[in-house]
Amino acid sequence: MLEQSIQELESGSQRRIQSASSLEELEAVRVEVLGRKGALDQFFKQMGKLPPDERSRAGKILNSCKQALEGALEARKQAFADAALRAKLDREWLDLTLPAPGPRRGHLHPITRIQRELEELFASLGFTVLDGPEVETEWRNFDALNIPLDHPARDMQDTFWLDGGNLLRTHTSPVQVRGMERLGPPLRMIAPGRVFRNESVDASHEHTFYQLEGMMIDRDVSVAHLLYFMKTLLTAIFKRDVTVRLRPGYFPFVEPGFELDIKCLICGGAGCPVCKQGGWVELLPCGLVNPNVLRMSGIDPEEWNGFAFGLGLTRLVMMRYAIDDIRQLQGGDVRFLEQF
Ligand code: DAH
């Protein structure tokens, strides 16, 4: 009687174990059958009431039933673990023989690109490309360029002064001085680079921006030479007709000095933040080199003269790519730069 009940319990439990679809179901069977107050435990308790010879027989059967069920549970658990592992491997399977995707390629910053284009253009016209330090002496940034002590450009507002009297150059013009000192006349040079001004930042002003300085010193250089080079320069950059106007402009290092403006390419002259609503953008201040400047760098103005210009590279990039906020150029947002 007891034997039959045990066999029924065993076969019933086996079926449940084999058909369980989760670890939770298996655990429920274990608790119900093999747990401390489970079905088998009940049989062990009844066994105590049997006469001794039947008791040992029932004990054997109960033990073998217990072992069989424990073994089956363990095997099923293992099967679940194996299936989970297989699923994980399937999910994470990698083909190590596939070729790698390769590094993502970047590109040059639009300012660098224009700078290189202009370097190439001027090199083809016989100009040397010079580099100068961003930390300059007061002499080369101001005095040697004939900028008098009371000139507004020396105002504390505009210049980042450094300890010891040096400064962050406020323009690339000090490289003219370096060019004259190092190479002497005749001289054809350009100097692209970063310049710094202590300005409050808005859509058209940055404390850090780029210029490209140019200088030519020879015998009998005239405004006609200057205009020729400026026109060549603008045609090369914009690859189309741009409307320009020439105004007298005052810069201590040139005489006469000019402001060469171009009609704003962002708004077509109607007025926008880049042209400060004026329709024109100051792009290319220039002029004939002031004889004082030549003299201070040891060049005889009786024998030599020349022209100079200071192109706003940052503004130029904004015009060429229709960028209406200067802050985006150095804002470090790759999504912005990826457009160019
Ligand atoms: N250095 C001037 C500036 O930053 C620009 C400039 C004007 C440069 C006239 C020149 C020049 O070489 O001839 O405002």
XYZ file of C-alpha atoms and ligand atoms in Angstrom:
354
model
C 0.000 0.000 0.000
C 2.675 2.483 1.104
C 4.991 1.216 -1.615
C 2.444 1.984 -4.285
C 1.804 5.459 -2.949
C 5.535 6.146 -2.989
C 5.806 4.979 -6.579
C 2.910 7.172 -7.575
C 4.493 10.129 -5.851
C 7.764 9.416 -7.630
C 6.338 9.070 -11.108
C 4.067 12.068 -10.645
C 6.928 14.190 -9.436
C 9.148 13.029 -12.271
C 6.550 14.160 -14.785
C 6.321 17.551 -13.130
C 10.095 17.900 -13.075
C 10.460 16.981 -16.733
C 7.694 19.330 -17.836
C 8.747 22.309 -15.655
C 9.425 25.351 -17.774
C 11.261 27.486 -15.203
C 13.552 27.306 -12.211
C 10.672 28.600 -10.080
C 8.500 25.634 -11.058
C 11.323 23.249 -10.194
C 11.773 24.898 -6.828
C 8.042 24.547 -6.117
C 8.241 20.804 -6.798
C 11.324 20.476 -4.600
C 9.655 22.234 -1.668
C 6.454 20.256 -2.047
C 8.065 16.837 -2.382
C 11.528 16.982 -0.869
C 11.144 19.917 1.514
C 11.219 19.659 5.277
C 7.445 19.214 5.562
C 7.088 17.775 2.084
C 5.372 14.654 0.829
C 8.394 12.396 1.304
C 8.810 13.612 4.820
C 5.237 12.518 5.515
C 6.100 9.023 4.269
C 9.211 8.897 6.477
C 7.004 9.742 9.451
C 4.451 6.973 8.583
C 7.334 4.553 8.151
C 8.064 4.777 11.882
C 4.759 3.100 12.623
C 5.466 0.001 10.481
C 6.697 -3.320 11.857
C 10.531 -3.586 11.651
C 10.882 -5.828 8.545
C 8.454 -3.737 6.502
C 10.046 -0.591 7.877
C 13.473 -1.343 6.413
C 12.003 -2.266 3.041
C 9.946 0.939 2.959
C 13.048 2.874 4.042
C 15.021 1.583 1.067
C 12.248 2.454 -1.339
C 11.827 5.918 0.154
C 15.558 6.610 -0.027
C 15.860 5.493 -3.606
C 12.813 7.614 -4.478
C 14.405 10.606 -2.748
C 17.704 10.105 -4.592
C 15.980 9.657 -7.930
C 13.985 12.870 -7.514
C 16.989 14.852 -6.258
C 19.020 13.657 -9.232
C 16.241 14.560 -11.663
C 15.880 18.035 -10.148
C 19.611 18.643 -10.373
C 19.718 17.472 -14.016
C 16.818 19.748 -14.968
C 18.431 22.721 -13.245
C 21.600 22.069 -15.135
C 19.636 21.893 -18.395
C 18.128 25.307 -17.692
C 21.584 26.759 -16.960
C 22.964 25.266 -20.183
C 20.113 26.705 -22.234
C 20.614 30.163 -20.696
C 24.325 30.032 -21.455
C 23.674 28.944 -25.031
C 21.214 31.808 -25.520
C 23.763 34.277 -24.115
C 26.485 32.989 -26.431
C 24.122 33.223 -29.384
C 23.356 36.801 -28.475
C 26.985 37.777 -27.980
C 28.447 35.869 -30.837
C 31.190 37.727 -32.639
C 32.784 36.958 -35.959
C 36.400 37.691 -35.254
C 37.308 37.177 -38.897
C 35.241 40.194 -40.026
C 37.349 43.190 -41.056
C 37.441 45.989 -38.457
C 35.306 49.076 -39.209
C 38.434 51.271 -39.120
C 38.943 54.606 -37.365
C 36.443 57.384 -38.010
C 38.104 60.057 -40.090
C 37.935 63.693 -39.131
C 38.729 66.670 -41.297
C 40.475 69.993 -41.057
C 38.843 72.888 -39.266
C 37.419 75.403 -41.784
C 39.875 78.056 -40.535
C 42.813 75.724 -41.115
C 41.495 74.949 -44.561
C 41.260 78.575 -45.651
C 44.619 79.283 -44.062
C 46.264 76.517 -46.087
C 44.586 77.643 -49.296
C 45.912 81.146 -48.790
C 49.382 79.902 -47.917
C 49.434 78.033 -51.194
C 48.189 81.025 -53.141
C 50.756 83.391 -51.660
C 53.567 80.875 -51.970
C 52.763 80.743 -55.685
C 53.118 84.543 -55.773
C 56.582 84.370 -54.209
C 55.625 85.057 -50.596
C 57.345 83.352 -47.661
C 55.063 81.960 -44.939
C 56.303 83.120 -41.535
C 55.301 82.060 -38.062
C 55.513 84.195 -34.933
C 54.938 83.576 -31.235
C 51.577 84.214 -29.625
C 53.327 85.763 -26.630
C 54.923 88.939 -27.935
C 56.956 91.836 -26.651
C 55.298 95.210 -26.271
C 57.930 96.521 -28.679
C 56.973 94.313 -31.615
C 53.231 94.388 -30.957
C 53.058 98.181 -30.576
C 56.177 100.409 -30.608
C 57.883 99.032 -33.683
C 54.572 99.370 -35.533
C 54.459 103.060 -34.802
C 51.576 102.650 -32.366
C 52.076 105.509 -29.930
C 51.712 105.106 -26.179
C 48.390 106.939 -26.109
C 46.834 104.893 -28.934
C 43.571 103.217 -27.918
C 44.931 99.850 -29.029
C 47.211 99.967 -25.994
C 44.276 100.375 -23.661
C 44.172 97.816 -20.867
C 40.688 96.878 -22.093
C 41.918 95.396 -25.330
C 45.184 93.724 -24.470
C 45.888 90.667 -22.354
C 49.028 91.755 -20.540
C 51.337 89.162 -19.050
C 53.706 89.418 -16.108
C 57.007 90.946 -17.099
C 55.569 93.348 -19.700
C 54.915 90.813 -22.450
C 51.457 90.350 -23.907
C 49.301 88.027 -25.997
C 49.635 89.511 -29.460
C 46.583 91.556 -30.401
C 47.242 91.153 -34.116
C 49.598 89.341 -36.492
C 51.330 92.605 -37.413
C 54.294 91.987 -35.055
C 55.320 89.224 -37.457
C 55.944 91.991 -40.014
C 58.577 93.290 -37.614
C 60.056 89.816 -37.238
C 60.104 89.426 -41.022
C 61.900 92.717 -41.546
C 64.386 91.921 -38.772
C 65.139 88.426 -40.026
C 64.899 88.666 -43.794
C 65.273 92.362 -44.647
C 64.295 93.815 -48.035
C 63.171 92.895 -50.604
C 60.516 91.025 -48.668
C 57.332 89.178 -49.505
C 55.794 87.463 -46.531
C 52.529 86.348 -45.031
C 51.944 85.324 -41.419
C 48.741 83.511 -40.479
C 48.011 83.026 -36.799
C 45.982 83.317 -33.676
C 45.480 86.656 -31.957
C 43.886 87.692 -28.678
C 41.836 90.625 -27.458
C 40.338 91.339 -24.111
C 36.834 91.802 -25.531
C 33.391 90.850 -24.418
C 32.216 88.008 -26.594
C 29.139 88.192 -28.829
C 28.031 86.934 -32.262
C 30.773 88.890 -34.030
C 33.476 89.255 -31.336
C 35.747 86.633 -29.853
C 38.678 87.042 -27.482
C 40.610 84.623 -29.705
C 40.527 84.748 -33.474
C 42.680 84.365 -36.579
C 44.331 86.832 -38.898
C 46.597 86.587 -41.875
C 49.185 89.301 -42.142
C 50.873 90.183 -45.418
C 53.754 92.432 -46.292
C 55.663 93.243 -49.432
C 58.700 95.492 -49.444
C 60.504 96.373 -52.621
C 61.462 99.380 -54.714
C 58.619 101.577 -56.030
C 55.708 99.650 -54.575
C 52.447 101.521 -55.151
C 48.765 101.348 -54.245
C 48.238 99.695 -57.636
C 50.378 96.740 -56.476
C 48.426 96.585 -53.262
C 45.104 96.524 -55.097
C 46.295 93.881 -57.512
C 47.213 91.511 -54.710
C 44.048 92.210 -52.725
C 41.859 91.493 -55.751
C 43.752 88.309 -56.526
C 43.306 87.299 -52.921
C 39.547 87.892 -52.805
C 38.861 86.190 -56.129
C 40.805 83.139 -54.980
C 38.909 82.949 -51.729
C 35.348 83.480 -52.856
C 35.634 82.042 -56.354
C 32.991 84.538 -57.449
C 32.461 88.248 -57.781
C 32.273 90.052 -54.473
C 31.388 93.699 -54.151
C 34.161 95.608 -52.437
C 34.614 99.171 -51.339
C 37.737 101.003 -50.313
C 37.616 103.590 -47.551
C 40.392 105.543 -45.988
C 41.358 103.873 -42.741
C 43.760 104.866 -40.023
C 46.399 102.457 -38.796
C 49.599 103.904 -37.372
C 51.770 101.463 -39.344
C 50.464 102.391 -42.800
C 50.190 105.679 -44.676
C 47.942 105.944 -46.548
C 45.766 103.310 -44.859
C 42.604 101.744 -46.226
C 39.683 99.687 -45.093
C 38.663 97.218 -47.735
C 35.109 96.085 -47.025
C 33.080 93.448 -48.813
C 29.340 93.427 -49.114
C 28.046 90.984 -46.521
C 27.664 87.546 -48.102
C 25.417 86.321 -45.303
C 22.585 88.811 -45.816
C 23.525 90.251 -49.216
C 23.784 93.710 -47.701
C 20.388 93.849 -45.993
C 21.863 93.748 -42.494
C 22.489 90.865 -40.081
C 24.430 90.190 -36.854
C 27.667 89.441 -38.727
C 27.778 92.822 -40.486
C 26.319 94.488 -37.394
C 23.278 95.430 -39.521
C 25.467 97.600 -41.750
C 25.474 95.410 -44.858
C 29.291 95.602 -45.195
C 31.999 93.626 -43.474
C 35.466 94.982 -42.738
C 37.657 92.263 -44.060
C 40.907 93.615 -45.310
C 42.560 96.629 -43.727
C 45.687 97.555 -45.633
C 47.941 100.361 -46.761
C 51.411 101.470 -47.723
C 53.943 100.826 -44.998
C 54.657 103.885 -42.882
C 58.316 104.969 -43.352
C 58.723 105.059 -39.543
C 57.969 101.345 -39.406
C 60.636 100.568 -42.004
C 63.152 102.772 -40.223
C 62.539 101.194 -36.813
C 63.329 97.763 -38.253
C 66.511 99.038 -39.897
C 65.226 99.462 -43.458
C 66.005 102.693 -45.319
C 62.684 104.266 -46.422
C 64.517 106.325 -49.031
C 65.369 103.150 -50.863
C 62.502 100.808 -50.017
C 58.775 100.985 -49.586
C 55.920 98.501 -49.463
C 52.391 97.550 -48.622
C 50.866 95.549 -45.803
C 47.502 94.018 -45.050
C 45.832 92.243 -42.167
C 43.140 89.842 -43.289
C 40.551 88.733 -40.751
C 40.700 84.976 -41.327
C 37.903 84.194 -38.908
C 35.543 86.697 -40.536
C 36.500 85.378 -43.917
C 35.525 81.844 -42.926
C 32.213 83.137 -41.614
C 31.535 84.867 -44.935
C 32.537 81.913 -47.001
C 30.466 79.355 -45.107
C 27.623 81.692 -44.053
C 28.257 81.228 -40.342
C 26.415 83.900 -38.403
C 27.915 83.380 -34.940
C 31.672 83.577 -34.406
C 31.414 81.623 -31.150
C 30.550 78.438 -33.006
C 33.961 78.263 -34.652
C 35.797 77.519 -31.430
C 32.885 76.217 -29.398
C 34.158 72.659 -29.670
C 30.856 71.234 -30.887
C 31.802 68.529 -33.360
C 28.270 68.411 -34.789
C 28.775 71.986 -35.948
C 32.224 71.339 -37.457
C 31.112 68.153 -39.199
C 29.063 70.292 -41.582
C 32.102 71.600 -43.394
N 46.764 94.840 -37.357
C 45.503 95.468 -37.685
C 44.414 94.991 -36.751
O 44.516 93.937 -36.207
C 45.098 95.102 -39.091
C 45.966 95.700 -40.144
C 45.605 96.898 -40.698
C 47.096 95.061 -40.570
C 46.378 97.467 -41.690
C 47.881 95.607 -41.576
C 47.500 96.807 -42.119
O 48.990 95.020 -42.025
O 48.270 97.364 -43.110
O 43.461 95.686 -36.560
